[in-house]
Coordinates of C-alpha atoms and ligand atoms in Angstrom, one line a residue:
M1 CA -50.5 -3.9 37.4
P2 CA -52.0 -6.1 38.7
I3 CA -54.6 -5.5 41.8
P4 CA -53.0 -6.4 44.8
P5 CA -54.7 -8.9 47.5
L6 CA -57.6 -8.1 48.9
R7 CA -55.9 -7.7 53.0
E8 CA -53.0 -6.4 50.8
R9 CA -54.4 -3.1 49.8
P10 CA -52.5 -0.4 51.6
A11 CA -56.6 0.8 51.7
Y12 CA -57.6 -2.0 53.9
E13 CA -55.1 -2.4 55.8
A14 CA -55.7 1.7 57.2
L15 CA -59.4 0.5 58.0
A16 CA -58.2 -2.4 60.4
Q17 CA -56.7 -0.2 62.0
H18 CA -59.0 2.4 62.0
Y19 CA -62.1 0.1 63.3
S20 CA -59.6 -1.0 66.5
T21 CA -61.2 2.7 67.1
I22 CA -65.0 2.9 66.0
Q23 CA -65.5 -0.1 67.2
D24 CA -66.2 1.3 70.4
R25 CA -68.1 4.5 69.7
H26 CA -71.6 4.6 70.0
L27 CA -74.4 5.6 67.0
R28 CA -75.0 7.1 70.4
E29 CA -71.8 10.2 70.6
L30 CA -71.7 10.2 66.9
F31 CA -74.8 11.9 66.8
A32 CA -74.8 13.4 70.0
Q33 CA -71.1 15.0 68.3
D34 CA -72.8 15.9 65.9
V35 CA -76.6 17.0 65.0
T36 CA -76.2 17.0 60.9
R37 CA -75.5 13.9 61.0
G38 CA -79.1 12.8 59.3
E39 CA -78.9 15.8 56.5
R40 CA -74.7 14.9 56.0
F41 CA -74.8 10.6 55.8
S42 CA -77.5 10.9 53.2
A43 CA -77.9 9.8 49.2
E44 CA -80.2 9.8 46.6
A45 CA -80.8 8.6 43.3
A46 CA -84.2 7.1 40.8
G47 CA -86.2 8.1 43.4
I48 CA -84.6 6.3 46.1
Y49 CA -83.0 9.0 49.2
L50 CA -80.2 6.9 51.5
D51 CA -79.8 7.3 55.3
Y52 CA -76.8 5.1 56.3
S53 CA -76.4 7.8 58.9
K54 CA -77.5 4.8 61.2
N55 CA -73.8 3.0 60.9
R56 CA -70.6 3.1 62.8
I57 CA -69.4 5.0 60.7
T58 CA -67.4 8.8 60.7
E59 CA -66.5 10.8 57.8
E60 CA -63.2 8.8 57.5
T61 CA -64.6 5.3 57.4
V62 CA -66.0 6.8 53.7
T63 CA -63.2 7.9 53.2
L64 CA -61.1 5.4 53.8
L65 CA -63.8 3.1 52.1
L66 CA -64.2 5.4 49.0
Q67 CA -60.3 4.4 48.8
L68 CA -60.5 1.1 48.9
A69 CA -62.9 0.7 46.1
K70 CA -59.9 2.7 44.2
E71 CA -57.3 0.4 44.8
S72 CA -59.9 -2.9 44.4
E73 CA -60.4 -0.6 40.8
L74 CA -64.1 -0.1 40.7
E75 CA -64.6 1.7 38.3
R76 CA -62.3 0.1 35.9
R77 CA -64.5 -3.4 36.3
R78 CA -67.2 -1.5 36.2
D79 CA -67.2 -0.1 33.1
A80 CA -65.7 -2.6 31.5
M81 CA -69.1 -4.3 32.9
F82 CA -70.7 -1.8 30.7
A83 CA -69.1 -2.6 28.1
G84 CA -68.9 -5.9 27.4
E85 CA -65.7 -7.3 28.8
P86 CA -66.3 -10.9 30.2
I87 CA -66.1 -9.4 33.3
N88 CA -67.4 -13.5 34.3
V89 CA -64.1 -14.7 33.8
S90 CA -64.9 -18.8 34.8
E91 CA -68.0 -18.5 32.3
N92 CA -66.1 -16.6 30.1
R93 CA -68.7 -14.2 29.1
A94 CA -69.2 -10.7 28.9
V95 CA -72.6 -9.4 31.8
L96 CA -74.8 -6.8 30.2
H97 CA -78.1 -7.0 32.3
V98 CA -77.2 -3.6 31.6
A99 CA -78.6 -3.6 27.9
L100 CA -82.0 -4.9 29.0
R101 CA -82.3 -1.7 30.1
M102 CA -80.7 0.6 27.8
P103 CA -83.9 2.8 25.6
K104 CA -84.1 2.6 22.9
G105 CA -82.1 4.4 19.4
T106 CA -79.0 3.9 22.3
S107 CA -75.9 0.7 21.2
L108 CA -74.1 -0.6 22.5
V109 CA -71.6 -3.1 20.0
V110 CA -70.4 -5.6 21.3
D111 CA -68.5 -8.7 19.1
G112 CA -70.6 -6.6 16.3
V113 CA -73.2 -6.8 17.9
D114 CA -75.9 -5.0 19.2
V115 CA -76.9 -5.9 21.6
V116 CA -79.3 -2.3 22.6
A117 CA -81.2 -3.9 18.9
E118 CA -81.3 -7.2 19.8
V119 CA -82.7 -6.6 23.3
H120 CA -85.0 -4.0 22.0
Q121 CA -86.5 -6.3 18.8
V122 CA -88.2 -9.6 21.3
L123 CA -89.6 -6.5 23.7
D124 CA -91.2 -6.0 21.2
R125 CA -92.0 -9.2 20.2
M126 CA -93.1 -9.6 24.0
A127 CA -95.2 -6.3 23.4
D128 CA -96.8 -7.4 21.0
F129 CA -97.5 -10.7 22.8
A130 CA -98.4 -9.4 25.5
T131 CA -101.3 -7.9 24.0
K132 CA -102.8 -9.8 22.2
I133 CA -103.3 -11.5 25.6
R134 CA -104.7 -9.2 27.3
S135 CA -107.0 -8.1 24.6
G136 CA -107.7 -11.6 24.4
A137 CA -107.1 -11.5 21.0
W138 CA -105.3 -14.7 21.5
K139 CA -107.2 -17.3 22.1
G140 CA -106.9 -21.3 23.6
H141 CA -107.4 -23.9 21.3
T142 CA -110.5 -24.0 22.2
G143 CA -111.5 -20.2 21.0
K144 CA -111.7 -19.3 24.9
P145 CA -109.5 -15.8 25.8
I146 CA -106.3 -16.8 27.6
R147 CA -107.3 -16.2 31.9
N148 CA -104.1 -18.0 33.8
I149 CA -100.9 -17.5 33.7
V150 CA -98.7 -20.4 34.5
N151 CA -94.7 -19.1 35.5
I152 CA -92.3 -23.2 35.1
G153 CA -89.8 -22.8 36.0
I154 CA -87.0 -22.5 38.8
G155 CA -84.3 -19.7 40.0
G156 CA -83.5 -16.8 38.2
S157 CA -86.1 -17.8 36.1
D158 CA -88.8 -17.6 39.1
L159 CA -87.5 -15.7 41.9
G160 CA -87.1 -11.8 38.8
P161 CA -90.7 -13.5 38.2
V162 CA -93.2 -14.0 40.7
M163 CA -90.6 -11.1 43.2
A164 CA -92.4 -7.9 40.1
Y165 CA -96.1 -9.9 40.0
E166 CA -96.7 -9.4 43.5
A167 CA -94.9 -6.2 44.2
L168 CA -96.6 -4.8 41.3
R169 CA -99.8 -6.4 42.1
H170 CA -100.8 -3.2 42.4
Y171 CA -100.6 -2.3 38.7
T172 CA -101.6 -5.7 36.9
D173 CA -105.6 -7.1 35.3
R174 CA -107.4 -8.6 37.8
N175 CA -109.0 -10.5 35.6
L176 CA -105.5 -13.1 34.4
T177 CA -104.5 -15.3 36.9
F178 CA -100.9 -15.6 37.4
R179 CA -99.6 -19.6 39.3
F180 CA -95.5 -19.6 39.7
V181 CA -94.1 -22.8 39.8
S182 CA -91.0 -23.9 40.9
N183 CA -91.0 -26.6 42.9
V184 CA -90.3 -30.4 41.1
D185 CA -92.4 -31.0 44.3
S186 CA -95.3 -32.2 42.2
T187 CA -97.7 -30.1 45.1
N188 CA -96.6 -27.6 44.2
F189 CA -98.0 -27.6 39.6
V190 CA -101.4 -29.5 41.9
E191 CA -101.8 -27.3 43.8
A192 CA -100.7 -24.2 41.5
T193 CA -103.4 -26.1 38.3
R194 CA -106.0 -27.5 40.1
D195 CA -109.1 -25.2 40.1
L196 CA -106.9 -23.4 35.9
V197 CA -109.3 -24.8 33.5
A198 CA -107.3 -25.6 30.4
G199 CA -108.8 -23.7 27.2
E200 CA -108.2 -20.6 29.1
T201 CA -104.4 -21.9 30.5
L202 CA -101.1 -20.1 29.4
F203 CA -97.9 -21.9 30.7
I204 CA -94.9 -20.2 30.0
V205 CA -91.7 -22.5 30.5
S206 CA -89.1 -19.9 31.3
S207 CA -85.2 -21.8 31.2
K208 CA -82.6 -20.7 30.2
T209 CA -80.5 -23.5 29.6
F210 CA -83.2 -25.5 29.2
S211 CA -82.7 -28.9 30.8
T212 CA -82.8 -27.4 34.8
L213 CA -85.0 -31.1 35.9
E214 CA -86.6 -29.1 38.2
T215 CA -88.4 -27.2 34.8
L216 CA -88.0 -30.1 32.5
T217 CA -89.9 -32.2 34.6
N218 CA -93.3 -30.0 35.6
A219 CA -93.4 -28.3 31.7
T220 CA -93.4 -32.4 31.2
S221 CA -96.7 -32.5 34.1
A222 CA -98.3 -29.1 32.2
R223 CA -97.8 -30.7 28.4
N224 CA -99.2 -34.1 29.8
W225 CA -101.8 -31.9 31.6
I226 CA -102.9 -30.0 28.5
I227 CA -103.2 -33.0 26.4
D228 CA -105.8 -35.6 28.8
R229 CA -107.5 -32.4 28.7
L230 CA -107.4 -30.7 25.1
G231 CA -106.0 -33.1 23.0
N232 CA -102.7 -33.3 21.5
Q233 CA -103.5 -30.3 18.9
A234 CA -103.6 -27.3 21.8
V235 CA -100.3 -27.4 23.2
A236 CA -99.4 -24.7 19.9
K237 CA -101.7 -22.7 21.8
H238 CA -100.9 -23.5 25.5
F239 CA -97.5 -22.8 26.0
V240 CA -95.6 -19.9 24.9
A241 CA -91.1 -20.5 26.4
V242 CA -88.6 -17.9 27.2
S243 CA -85.4 -19.6 26.5
T244 CA -81.3 -19.0 24.8
N245 CA -81.7 -22.9 23.2
T246 CA -83.9 -22.8 20.4
D247 CA -83.1 -26.4 20.0
R248 CA -83.8 -27.8 23.1
V249 CA -87.2 -25.3 23.5
A250 CA -88.3 -27.2 20.0
E251 CA -87.3 -30.5 21.0
F252 CA -89.8 -29.5 23.9
G253 CA -92.2 -29.4 21.1
I254 CA -92.9 -25.4 21.4
D255 CA -92.0 -24.3 18.5
P256 CA -90.0 -21.2 17.6
A257 CA -92.1 -19.6 17.2
N258 CA -93.8 -19.1 20.3
M259 CA -90.2 -18.7 22.6
F260 CA -89.3 -15.4 23.8
G261 CA -84.9 -15.3 23.5
F262 CA -82.6 -13.2 25.9
W263 CA -78.5 -14.6 25.5
D264 CA -75.4 -15.2 27.4
W265 CA -74.3 -12.4 28.5
V266 CA -77.5 -11.8 31.2
G267 CA -77.0 -14.4 33.4
G268 CA -81.0 -16.4 35.2
R269 CA -80.5 -14.2 39.0
Y270 CA -79.5 -10.9 36.0
S271 CA -82.4 -12.1 34.0
M272 CA -86.3 -10.3 35.4
D273 CA -85.9 -7.6 32.6
S274 CA -85.1 -9.9 29.6
A275 CA -87.8 -11.7 28.0
I276 CA -87.4 -14.0 31.7
G277 CA -90.5 -10.7 32.8
L278 CA -92.6 -11.8 30.0
S279 CA -95.1 -12.8 32.7
T280 CA -94.6 -10.2 34.8
M281 CA -95.0 -8.3 31.2
V282 CA -98.7 -9.5 30.8
A283 CA -99.6 -8.6 34.0
L284 CA -98.4 -4.8 34.2
G285 CA -98.9 -4.1 30.0
S286 CA -96.0 -3.1 28.2
E287 CA -96.4 0.2 29.2
R288 CA -95.8 -0.8 33.3
F289 CA -92.9 -2.8 32.5
G290 CA -91.2 0.1 30.4
E291 CA -91.8 2.4 33.8
L292 CA -90.3 -1.1 35.3
L293 CA -86.5 -0.7 32.3
A294 CA -86.5 2.9 33.1
G295 CA -86.5 3.1 37.3
F296 CA -83.1 -0.2 36.1
H297 CA -81.9 2.2 33.6
A298 CA -82.1 5.4 36.5
M299 CA -80.3 3.5 38.9
D300 CA -78.0 2.3 36.1
E301 CA -77.4 6.1 34.5
H302 CA -76.4 6.5 38.3
F303 CA -74.2 3.5 38.9
R304 CA -71.9 4.3 36.1
T305 CA -71.3 8.3 36.6
A306 CA -72.2 9.4 39.9
A307 CA -69.4 10.2 42.3
P308 CA -68.5 7.4 44.9
E309 CA -69.7 8.9 47.7
Q310 CA -72.3 9.9 46.2
N311 CA -72.5 6.7 45.0
L312 CA -75.9 4.5 46.0
P313 CA -74.1 1.0 45.5
M314 CA -70.6 1.5 45.5
L315 CA -72.5 3.0 49.5
M316 CA -75.1 0.3 50.1
G317 CA -72.3 -2.2 48.9
L318 CA -69.2 -0.6 51.0
L319 CA -70.9 -0.8 53.8
T320 CA -71.6 -4.6 53.1
V321 CA -67.8 -4.8 52.7
W322 CA -67.2 -2.6 56.3
Y323 CA -69.1 -4.9 58.5
V324 CA -68.4 -8.4 57.0
N325 CA -64.3 -7.8 56.7
F326 CA -63.8 -5.7 60.1
F327 CA -67.2 -6.6 62.0
G328 CA -67.3 -10.4 61.0
A329 CA -70.9 -9.5 60.8
Q330 CA -72.3 -13.1 59.2
S331 CA -75.5 -11.6 57.8
I332 CA -78.2 -8.7 56.8
G333 CA -81.3 -8.1 56.8
V334 CA -83.4 -6.0 54.4
M335 CA -87.0 -5.8 55.8
P336 CA -89.3 -3.7 53.4
Y337 CA -92.4 -2.0 54.7
D338 CA -93.9 -2.9 51.9
Q339 CA -96.8 -6.1 52.1
Y340 CA -96.6 -6.4 48.3
L341 CA -92.6 -6.6 49.0
K342 CA -92.9 -9.5 51.0
R343 CA -91.1 -11.8 48.1
F344 CA -88.5 -9.4 47.9
P345 CA -86.1 -10.4 51.2
A346 CA -86.2 -13.8 48.7
Y347 CA -85.4 -12.3 45.6
L348 CA -82.6 -10.7 46.7
Q349 CA -81.0 -13.8 48.5
Q350 CA -81.3 -14.7 44.7
L351 CA -79.3 -12.5 43.7
T352 CA -77.3 -11.7 46.0
M353 CA -75.5 -15.4 47.3
E354 CA -75.0 -17.3 45.0
S355 CA -73.7 -13.8 42.9
N356 CA -70.9 -14.0 46.1
G357 CA -71.4 -17.3 48.0
K358 CA -67.3 -17.5 46.6
H359 CA -64.8 -18.3 48.6
V360 CA -61.9 -18.3 45.0
T361 CA -60.6 -15.0 43.4
L362 CA -60.8 -14.0 40.1
D363 CA -57.2 -15.9 39.9
G364 CA -58.5 -19.0 41.1
A365 CA -56.5 -18.3 44.6
N366 CA -58.5 -19.3 47.7
V367 CA -59.3 -16.0 49.6
N368 CA -58.0 -15.1 53.0
Y369 CA -61.1 -12.6 54.4
P370 CA -64.9 -14.1 54.9
T371 CA -66.2 -12.8 51.1
G372 CA -71.1 -13.1 50.5
P373 CA -73.3 -12.7 54.1
V374 CA -76.3 -14.3 54.5
F375 CA -78.7 -12.5 53.6
W376 CA -82.8 -12.9 54.6
G377 CA -85.4 -10.8 55.7
E378 CA -89.7 -10.5 56.3
P379 CA -91.6 -7.5 56.1
G380 CA -92.4 -5.4 58.3
T381 CA -93.9 -5.1 60.9
N382 CA -94.2 -8.8 60.7
G383 CA -90.5 -9.2 61.7
Q384 CA -90.3 -7.4 64.3
H385 CA -92.7 -9.1 66.5
S386 CA -91.1 -12.6 65.2
F387 CA -87.4 -12.1 65.1
Y388 CA -86.4 -8.2 65.1
Q389 CA -85.5 -9.5 69.2
L390 CA -82.7 -11.6 67.5
I391 CA -81.5 -8.3 65.7
H392 CA -82.3 -6.3 68.5
Q393 CA -80.3 -8.1 71.3
G394 CA -79.3 -11.3 70.4
T395 CA -75.0 -11.3 70.2
A396 CA -74.7 -11.3 66.5
L397 CA -74.7 -8.6 63.7
I398 CA -76.7 -8.4 61.5
P399 CA -76.5 -4.4 59.6
V400 CA -80.1 -3.0 57.7
D401 CA -82.0 -2.2 55.8
L402 CA -85.2 -0.8 56.5
I403 CA -87.4 -0.1 53.0
G404 CA -90.6 2.5 53.1
F405 CA -92.6 4.1 51.5
G406 CA -94.2 8.3 51.1
K407 CA -97.5 6.0 50.7
S408 CA -99.5 3.9 50.7
L409 CA -101.5 2.5 47.2
N410 CA -104.2 0.7 49.4
P411 CA -104.8 3.8 52.3
L412 CA -106.8 2.1 54.7
R413 CA -107.7 5.4 57.7
D414 CA -103.9 5.4 60.0
H415 CA -102.6 2.4 58.8
H416 CA -99.2 3.6 56.8
D417 CA -98.5 6.1 59.2
I418 CA -98.4 4.2 62.0
L419 CA -96.8 1.1 59.5
T420 CA -93.7 3.8 58.4
S421 CA -93.6 4.9 62.6
N422 CA -92.2 1.8 62.5
V423 CA -89.6 1.8 60.0
F424 CA -88.9 4.8 62.1
A425 CA -88.8 4.3 65.4
Q426 CA -87.0 0.1 64.6
A427 CA -84.2 2.6 63.3
Q428 CA -83.8 4.4 65.9
A429 CA -84.3 1.4 68.6
L430 CA -81.7 -0.7 67.1
A431 CA -79.3 2.9 67.0
F432 CA -80.0 4.1 69.9
G433 CA -80.8 1.5 72.5
K434 CA -81.3 1.8 76.5
T435 CA -79.6 2.6 79.2
E436 CA -79.3 1.4 82.7
E437 CA -80.1 4.4 83.7
E438 CA -83.3 4.3 81.8
V439 CA -84.3 1.6 82.2
R440 CA -84.1 2.5 85.5
A441 CA -85.8 5.7 86.2
E442 CA -89.3 3.9 84.9
G443 CA -88.7 2.3 88.0
T444 CA -88.1 -1.3 87.2
P445 CA -87.3 -4.3 89.4
E446 CA -83.3 -3.6 89.2
A447 CA -82.9 -8.0 88.9
V448 CA -85.0 -7.0 85.7
V449 CA -82.7 -4.7 84.5
P450 CA -80.0 -6.1 83.1
H451 CA -83.0 -7.9 81.1
R452 CA -84.5 -4.5 79.4
I453 CA -80.6 -2.4 78.4
M454 CA -80.9 -2.6 75.4
E455 CA -77.1 -2.2 73.3
G456 CA -78.8 -0.5 70.4
N457 CA -75.2 0.8 68.2
R458 CA -76.9 -1.8 65.7
P459 CA -77.0 -0.6 62.2
T460 CA -78.6 0.2 59.5
N461 CA -80.2 1.6 56.9
V462 CA -83.0 3.3 55.6
L463 CA -84.5 3.5 51.9
L464 CA -87.4 6.0 51.6
A465 CA -89.4 5.8 48.3
E466 CA -92.5 8.3 46.9
K467 CA -94.5 4.9 46.1
L468 CA -94.0 1.5 45.3
T469 CA -93.9 2.0 41.5
P470 CA -92.7 0.1 38.3
Y471 CA -89.9 2.2 38.1
V472 CA -89.2 2.5 41.7
L473 CA -89.1 -2.1 41.6
G474 CA -86.9 -1.2 38.2
A475 CA -84.2 1.3 40.6
L476 CA -84.6 -1.0 44.0
V477 CA -83.4 -3.6 41.5
A478 CA -80.9 -1.8 40.6
L479 CA -79.5 -0.6 43.5
Y480 CA -78.7 -4.3 45.1
E481 CA -77.5 -5.0 41.5
H482 CA -75.4 -2.9 41.6
S483 CA -74.3 -3.0 45.6
V484 CA -73.6 -6.8 45.0
F485 CA -70.8 -5.6 42.2
T486 CA -69.1 -3.2 44.3
Q487 CA -68.8 -5.8 46.6
G488 CA -67.6 -8.5 45.1
T489 CA -64.9 -6.3 43.1
I490 CA -64.2 -5.5 46.4
W491 CA -64.0 -9.5 47.2
G492 CA -61.8 -9.7 43.5
I493 CA -64.2 -13.1 43.3
D494 CA -66.5 -13.6 40.5
S495 CA -70.3 -12.0 41.4
F496 CA -71.3 -14.5 37.6
D497 CA -70.8 -17.5 38.6
Q498 CA -72.6 -20.4 40.3
W499 CA -70.7 -23.3 40.1
G500 CA -71.6 -23.8 43.9
V501 CA -74.8 -25.7 42.6
E502 CA -73.6 -28.3 39.8
L503 CA -72.6 -31.0 41.8
G504 CA -75.6 -31.3 43.4
K505 CA -77.2 -31.8 40.6
Q506 CA -75.5 -34.1 39.1
L507 CA -75.4 -36.9 42.6
A508 CA -79.7 -36.3 42.9
L509 CA -79.3 -37.2 38.9
A510 CA -77.5 -39.9 40.0
I511 CA -79.5 -41.0 43.0
V512 CA -83.4 -40.5 40.6
P513 CA -82.8 -44.1 39.5
E514 CA -81.9 -45.2 42.4
L515 CA -84.9 -44.3 44.3
T516 CA -87.8 -45.6 40.8
S517 CA -85.7 -48.2 39.8
A518 CA -88.1 -51.7 40.6
A519 CA -85.3 -53.9 42.0
D520 CA -83.9 -53.2 44.7
P521 CA -80.6 -51.1 43.6
E522 CA -77.0 -51.7 43.5
L523 CA -75.9 -49.3 45.9
G524 CA -72.0 -47.9 46.4
H525 CA -72.5 -44.8 48.0
D526 CA -71.4 -43.9 51.6
S527 CA -73.3 -45.4 54.7
S528 CA -75.0 -42.4 55.7
T529 CA -76.4 -42.0 51.7
N530 CA -77.3 -45.7 50.9
T531 CA -79.6 -46.7 54.3
L532 CA -81.3 -43.5 53.1
I533 CA -82.0 -44.0 49.9
R534 CA -82.9 -48.2 51.7
R535 CA -85.2 -46.8 54.0
Y536 CA -87.1 -44.6 51.6
R537 CA -87.3 -47.2 48.7
A538 CA -89.1 -48.9 51.4
L539 CA -91.2 -45.8 52.9
K540 CA -92.7 -45.3 49.6
G541 CA -93.9 -49.3 49.2
Ligands
F6P601 O1 -79.3 -23.6 39.4 C1 -78.9 -22.5 40.3 C2 -79.6 -22.0 38.2 O2 -78.3 -22.8 37.8 C3 -79.8 -20.3 38.7 O3 -78.2 -20.1 38.5 C4 -80.1 -20.2 37.6 O4 -81.3 -19.4 37.8 C5 -81.6 -21.1 37.8 O5 -80.9 -22.3 37.5 C6 -82.2 -21.4 36.6 O6 -81.6 -21.5 35.7 P1 -82.1 -21.8 34.1 O7 -82.8 -20.3 33.6 O8 -81.9 -22.4 32.5 O9 -84.0 -23.0 34.8

């Protein structure tokens, strides 16, 4: 039997009813009524503890959300993903990033091919390459070892590598310098390379399709940069590629022997643990990269086998649906209280928004409910001195994930206790706020009382792990990947395509010659675009 549209599923209707009884209830009251709430609404997996008690939910909410998951056939769809069924319907592809982290010796056969064996062949080649770079055995054209690695890629071929490099910097080889060039703005390339010695620099050109305009433009500039300094013959020792497209890699001039492959069943935004993670492996070494994969896999196994009521990704995904579809939340904040995770929100933005920014269902019908919210964030405590004001006292409801750690990787005096006290304090302040009576009791002048009232009742999840390790990072990313999957399944959308980004690319390609031509071009766009192009041509001189 086909799954009914979201609004017609009985659990959805029940949730809508239930919402009317919850919307006026305050977290103060929910906590006062049940002193065990803070322990009960929690779950743990793969080294990550989730406290979801400060959400605007009761037992009944969770029961109904889990019922909605059941009626949306979440477990069946999850199993279909793990089995390699083509659940990416608009591209007729399997979605198998979970195979990227299955341990050596296990197997997953899809269309007669053991994809796990293929994954490990590539991982072994990557490990061999990473060891050669790290040991200095790989020599550049002039005989010098490589000391600088520049990853050229964009979107999923950049955000994962940058995020992982920054997140795990503590574990990286500090004799090596890593740079990331993504933007077609030449400033990115020029600033990333200005102080590098060509003979010691290796470019990793990362592109699933090897056809992305930004990446090919940057890769061409990198090739010119090497050739200008070292000559034509140097390309072989200073370029490797990561791609699914061997022909295009060869056409560009990189020997396919220096290419690390992956497969069309790995979405760009789900690829940081494929060969796209080559720079990560060079930075960390293959053993620590293996720990990262083990963390991913532990969370995959949890998602695949844990009961829904204890299943972290399911719970987090369902809570997002609860706020988006019933409270009208339009954005979710993710605030890591760890400086190393400064690029984590940017990474999550592609993962979440490119996945669930869709307005048609799997069978092509327009949805009549909101889908993917905006995800955003900054590391704590910086955000507290900037935009948290709006989360505390603004008019929009913004559920927030606060991510904290038991230990600092750089302990210094009492910094870490101060940092972590802020995780707990923010969750408290957002949940419980400050009442009018409390404000008055502080002797606040009457006119100022309304300004100082904190309504509270702002939901948070608190995620806590012992410390930021490769394993924990893998588990954290997989947690969000599967939370996104859970949301997409409830909304009945294809979380694995990204057709929306294509039109802009095509239009830009058509405009490029109109900006570069020597003679004034005939312009046939709308009047705004035509005027802007003329003005740009005048400005550029
Ligand atoms: O423009 C979006 C996108 O297709 C992303 O999905 C992808 O991660 C990125 O471009 C880069 O694509 P590629 O790895 O093929 O260069």
